[in-house]
Tab-separated table of C-alpha atoms in Angstrom:
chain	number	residue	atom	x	y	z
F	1	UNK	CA	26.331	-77.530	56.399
F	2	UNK	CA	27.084	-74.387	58.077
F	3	UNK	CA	25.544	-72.095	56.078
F	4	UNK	CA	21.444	-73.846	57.036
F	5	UNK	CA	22.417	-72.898	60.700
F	6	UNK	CA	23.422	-68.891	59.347
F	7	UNK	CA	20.535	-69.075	57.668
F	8	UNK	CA	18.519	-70.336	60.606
F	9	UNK	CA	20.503	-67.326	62.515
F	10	UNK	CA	19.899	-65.157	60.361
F	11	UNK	CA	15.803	-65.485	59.971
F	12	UNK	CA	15.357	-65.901	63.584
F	13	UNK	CA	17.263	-62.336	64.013
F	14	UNK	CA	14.266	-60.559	62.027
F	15	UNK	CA	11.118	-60.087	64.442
F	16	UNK	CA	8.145	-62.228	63.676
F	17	UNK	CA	4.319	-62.362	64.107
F	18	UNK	CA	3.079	-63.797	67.096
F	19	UNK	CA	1.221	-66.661	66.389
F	20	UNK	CA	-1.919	-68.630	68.399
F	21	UNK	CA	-4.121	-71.351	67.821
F	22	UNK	CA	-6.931	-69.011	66.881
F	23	UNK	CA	-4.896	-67.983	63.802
F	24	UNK	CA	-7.373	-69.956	61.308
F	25	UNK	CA	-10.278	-68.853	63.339
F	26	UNK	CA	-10.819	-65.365	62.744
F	27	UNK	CA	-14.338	-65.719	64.731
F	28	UNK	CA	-12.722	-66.753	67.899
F	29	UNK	CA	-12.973	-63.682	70.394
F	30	UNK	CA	-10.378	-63.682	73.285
F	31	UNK	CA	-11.142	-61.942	76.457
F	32	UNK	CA	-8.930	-59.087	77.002
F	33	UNK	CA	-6.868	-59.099	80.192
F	34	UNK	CA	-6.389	-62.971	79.902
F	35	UNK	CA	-3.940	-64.356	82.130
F	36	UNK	CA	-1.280	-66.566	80.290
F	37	UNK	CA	1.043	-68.625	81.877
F	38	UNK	CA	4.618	-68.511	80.361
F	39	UNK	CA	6.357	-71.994	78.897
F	40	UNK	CA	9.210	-72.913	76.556
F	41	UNK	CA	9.718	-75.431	74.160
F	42	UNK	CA	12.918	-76.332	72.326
F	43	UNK	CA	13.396	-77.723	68.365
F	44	UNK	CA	16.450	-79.039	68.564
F	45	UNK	CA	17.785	-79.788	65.077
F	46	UNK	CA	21.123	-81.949	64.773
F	47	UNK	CA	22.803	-83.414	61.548
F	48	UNK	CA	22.646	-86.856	60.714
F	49	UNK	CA	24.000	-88.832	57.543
F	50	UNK	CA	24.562	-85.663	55.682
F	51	UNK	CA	21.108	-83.742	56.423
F	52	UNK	CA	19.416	-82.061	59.025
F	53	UNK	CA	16.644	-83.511	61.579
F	54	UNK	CA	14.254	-81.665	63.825
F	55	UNK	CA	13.506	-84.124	67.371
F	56	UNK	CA	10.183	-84.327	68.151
F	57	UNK	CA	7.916	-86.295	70.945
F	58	UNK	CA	5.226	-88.387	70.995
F	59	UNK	CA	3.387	-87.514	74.070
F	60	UNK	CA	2.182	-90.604	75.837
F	61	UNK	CA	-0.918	-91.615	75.414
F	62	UNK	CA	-1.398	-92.016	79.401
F	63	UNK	CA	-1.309	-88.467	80.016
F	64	UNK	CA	-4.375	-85.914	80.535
F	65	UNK	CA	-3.296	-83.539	78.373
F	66	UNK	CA	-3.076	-83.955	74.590
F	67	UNK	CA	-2.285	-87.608	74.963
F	68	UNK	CA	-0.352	-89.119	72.231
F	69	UNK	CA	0.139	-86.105	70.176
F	70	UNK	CA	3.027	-85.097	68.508
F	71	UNK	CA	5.022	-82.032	70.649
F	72	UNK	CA	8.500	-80.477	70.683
F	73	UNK	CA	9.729	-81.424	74.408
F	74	UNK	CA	8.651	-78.223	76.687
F	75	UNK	CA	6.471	-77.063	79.520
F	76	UNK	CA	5.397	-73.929	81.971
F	77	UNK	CA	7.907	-71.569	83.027
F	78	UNK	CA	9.541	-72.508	87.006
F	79	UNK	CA	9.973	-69.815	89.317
F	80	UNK	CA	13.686	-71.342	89.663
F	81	UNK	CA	14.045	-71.310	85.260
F	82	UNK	CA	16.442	-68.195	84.564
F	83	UNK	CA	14.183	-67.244	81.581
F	84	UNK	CA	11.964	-68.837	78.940
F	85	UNK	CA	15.371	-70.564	76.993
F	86	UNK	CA	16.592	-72.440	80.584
F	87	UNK	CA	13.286	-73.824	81.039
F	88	UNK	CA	12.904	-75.154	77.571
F	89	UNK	CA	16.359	-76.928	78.215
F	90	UNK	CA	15.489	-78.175	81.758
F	91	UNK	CA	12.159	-79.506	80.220
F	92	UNK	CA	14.211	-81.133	77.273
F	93	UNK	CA	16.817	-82.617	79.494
F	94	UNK	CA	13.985	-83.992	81.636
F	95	UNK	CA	11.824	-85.262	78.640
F	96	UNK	CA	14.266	-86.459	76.139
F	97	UNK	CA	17.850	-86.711	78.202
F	98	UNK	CA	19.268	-83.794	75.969
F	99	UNK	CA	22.477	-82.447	77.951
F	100	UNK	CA	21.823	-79.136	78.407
F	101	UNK	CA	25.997	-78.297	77.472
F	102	UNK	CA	25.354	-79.603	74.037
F	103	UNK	CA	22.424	-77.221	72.896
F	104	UNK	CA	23.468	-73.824	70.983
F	105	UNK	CA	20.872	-71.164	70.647
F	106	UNK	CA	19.911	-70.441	67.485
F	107	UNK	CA	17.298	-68.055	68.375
F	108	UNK	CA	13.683	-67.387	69.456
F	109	UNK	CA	10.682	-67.608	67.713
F	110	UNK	CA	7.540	-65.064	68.693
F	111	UNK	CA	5.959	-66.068	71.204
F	112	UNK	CA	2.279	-68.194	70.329
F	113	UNK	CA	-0.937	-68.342	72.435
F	114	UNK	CA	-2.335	-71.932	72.837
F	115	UNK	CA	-6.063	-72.685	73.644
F	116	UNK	CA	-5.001	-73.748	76.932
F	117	UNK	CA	-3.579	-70.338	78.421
F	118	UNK	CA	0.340	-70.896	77.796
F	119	UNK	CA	2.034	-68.228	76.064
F	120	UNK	CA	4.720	-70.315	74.686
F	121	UNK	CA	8.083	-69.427	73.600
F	122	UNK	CA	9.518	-71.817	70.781
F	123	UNK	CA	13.740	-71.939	71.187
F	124	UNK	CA	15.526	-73.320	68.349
F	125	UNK	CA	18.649	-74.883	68.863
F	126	UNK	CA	21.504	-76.742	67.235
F	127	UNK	CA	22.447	-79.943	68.632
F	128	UNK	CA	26.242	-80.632	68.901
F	129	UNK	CA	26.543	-84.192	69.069
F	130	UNK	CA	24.852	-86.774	69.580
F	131	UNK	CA	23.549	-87.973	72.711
F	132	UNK	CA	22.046	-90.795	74.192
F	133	UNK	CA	18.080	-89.970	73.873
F	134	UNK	CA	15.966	-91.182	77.101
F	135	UNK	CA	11.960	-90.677	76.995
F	136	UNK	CA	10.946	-89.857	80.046
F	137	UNK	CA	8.785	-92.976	81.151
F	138	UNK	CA	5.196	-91.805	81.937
F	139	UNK	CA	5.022	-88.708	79.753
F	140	UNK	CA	6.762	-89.275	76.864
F	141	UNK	CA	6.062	-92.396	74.561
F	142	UNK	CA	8.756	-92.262	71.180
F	143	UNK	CA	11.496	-88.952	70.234
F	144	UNK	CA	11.771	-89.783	66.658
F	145	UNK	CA	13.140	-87.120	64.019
F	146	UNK	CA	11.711	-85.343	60.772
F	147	UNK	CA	14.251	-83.692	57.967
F	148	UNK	CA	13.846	-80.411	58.641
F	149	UNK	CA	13.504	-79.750	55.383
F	150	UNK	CA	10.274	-81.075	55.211
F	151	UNK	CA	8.680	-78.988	58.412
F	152	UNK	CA	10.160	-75.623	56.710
F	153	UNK	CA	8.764	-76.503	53.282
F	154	UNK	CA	5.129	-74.590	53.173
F	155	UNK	CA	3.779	-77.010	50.330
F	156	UNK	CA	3.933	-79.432	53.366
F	157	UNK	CA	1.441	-77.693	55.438
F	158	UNK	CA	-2.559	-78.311	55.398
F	159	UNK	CA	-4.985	-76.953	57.039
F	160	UNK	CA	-8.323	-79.177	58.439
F	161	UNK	CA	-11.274	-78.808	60.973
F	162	UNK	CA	-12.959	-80.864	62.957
F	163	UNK	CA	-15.745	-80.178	65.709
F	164	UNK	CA	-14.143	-78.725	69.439
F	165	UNK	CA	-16.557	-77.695	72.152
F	166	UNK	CA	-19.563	-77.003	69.735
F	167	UNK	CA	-17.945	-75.181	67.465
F	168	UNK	CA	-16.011	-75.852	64.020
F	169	UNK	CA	-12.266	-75.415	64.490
F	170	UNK	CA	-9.525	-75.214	61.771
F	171	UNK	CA	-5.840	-75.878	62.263
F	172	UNK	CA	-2.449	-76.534	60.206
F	173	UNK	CA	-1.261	-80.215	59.609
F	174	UNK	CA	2.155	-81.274	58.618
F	175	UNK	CA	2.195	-85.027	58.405
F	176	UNK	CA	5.633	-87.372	58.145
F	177	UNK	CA	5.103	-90.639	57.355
F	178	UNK	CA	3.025	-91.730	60.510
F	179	UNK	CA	3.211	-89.418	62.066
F	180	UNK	CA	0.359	-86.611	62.652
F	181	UNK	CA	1.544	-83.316	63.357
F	182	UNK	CA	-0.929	-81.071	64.026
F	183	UNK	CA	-2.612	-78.116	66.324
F	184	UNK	CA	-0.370	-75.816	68.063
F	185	UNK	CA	2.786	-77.578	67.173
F	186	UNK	CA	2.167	-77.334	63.292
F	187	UNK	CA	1.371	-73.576	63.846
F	188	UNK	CA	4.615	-73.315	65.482
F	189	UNK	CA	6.708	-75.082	63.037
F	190	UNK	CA	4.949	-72.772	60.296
F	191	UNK	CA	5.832	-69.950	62.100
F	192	UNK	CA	8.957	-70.679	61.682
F	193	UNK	CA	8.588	-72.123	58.009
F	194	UNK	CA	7.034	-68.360	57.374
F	195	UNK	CA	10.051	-66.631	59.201
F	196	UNK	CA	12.327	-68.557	56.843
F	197	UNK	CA	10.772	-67.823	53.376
F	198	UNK	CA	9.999	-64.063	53.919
């Protein structure tokens, strides 16, 4: 299935929109001169019984931030992190136990502005082999998988609102089974839906 990763290449290698959270919320004014700290996240996809799978974490619900939503493994940029791509594999290896030497970079998406100051840069990778997956105890509940054909299919994606700080807020949703994928994560992974179908 070589050709899904050219493709993958491919579409990544064209430049993108930059996406944010205020995307479906046109009224939303941000302050100009906003300070935005800089993070990574990594989609690592990996082939399994003849089709391809996008990892993703349940965050746990212990956590003060976004408890027990759905997340690709990630965090802020280190002042030791290379760039944007090491920290998204430090943060994965930490999070998930994904070796670092098995992760091939597909490519970058545009960067997207959350509602909590991150500028954060989504890193798509291929998976090589399998590896033994560890959740890190304390911040990460389940990694469990979604085809990726269903994240990159747009008919997939709905958008909803509900009520944040006083104000009506709509965002994408792209559920799997029982699991709720939503918020910035959803916009992310139609980003990259968007990137692949144009």
């Amino acid at each position: 299935m070589p050709d899904t990763l050219d493709r993958i290449r491919d579409a990544l290698g064209r430049s993108g929109a930059p996406s944010s959270d205020f995307d479906l919320n046109p009224s939303v004014v941000l302050p100009d001169g906003r300070k935005l700290r800089a993070a990574g996240v990594l989609a690592p996809i990996m082939e399994r019984d003849g089709q391809w799978q996008l990892l993703l974490t349940k965050r746990s619900s212990a956590l003060q931030h976004h408890p027990g939503q759905i997340a690709f493994p990630g965090g802020k940029q280190d002042d030791t992190d290379a760039d944007v791509i090491a920290c998204a594999k430090r943060e994965a290896h930490e999070e998930i136990g994904l070796p670092p030497d098995l992760v091939e970079v597909l490519g970058t998406l545009s960067p997207h502005e959350t509602v909590t100051g991150f500028l954060v840069t989504p890193v798509i990778v291929h998976v090589t082999r399998q590896f033994d997956i560890r959740p890190e105890p304390g911040e990460v509940d389940e990694v469990f998988s979604v085809p990726l054909s269903h994240v990159l299919n747009p008919a997939n994606y709905h958008v909803q609102s509900r009520r944040w700080r006083g104000q009506m807020r709509s965002y994408f949703t792209v559920p799997y089974g029982p699991y709720y994928i939503w918020g910035a994560t959803a916009r992310m992974l139609r980003a990259w839906t968007d990137q692949m179908t144009h």
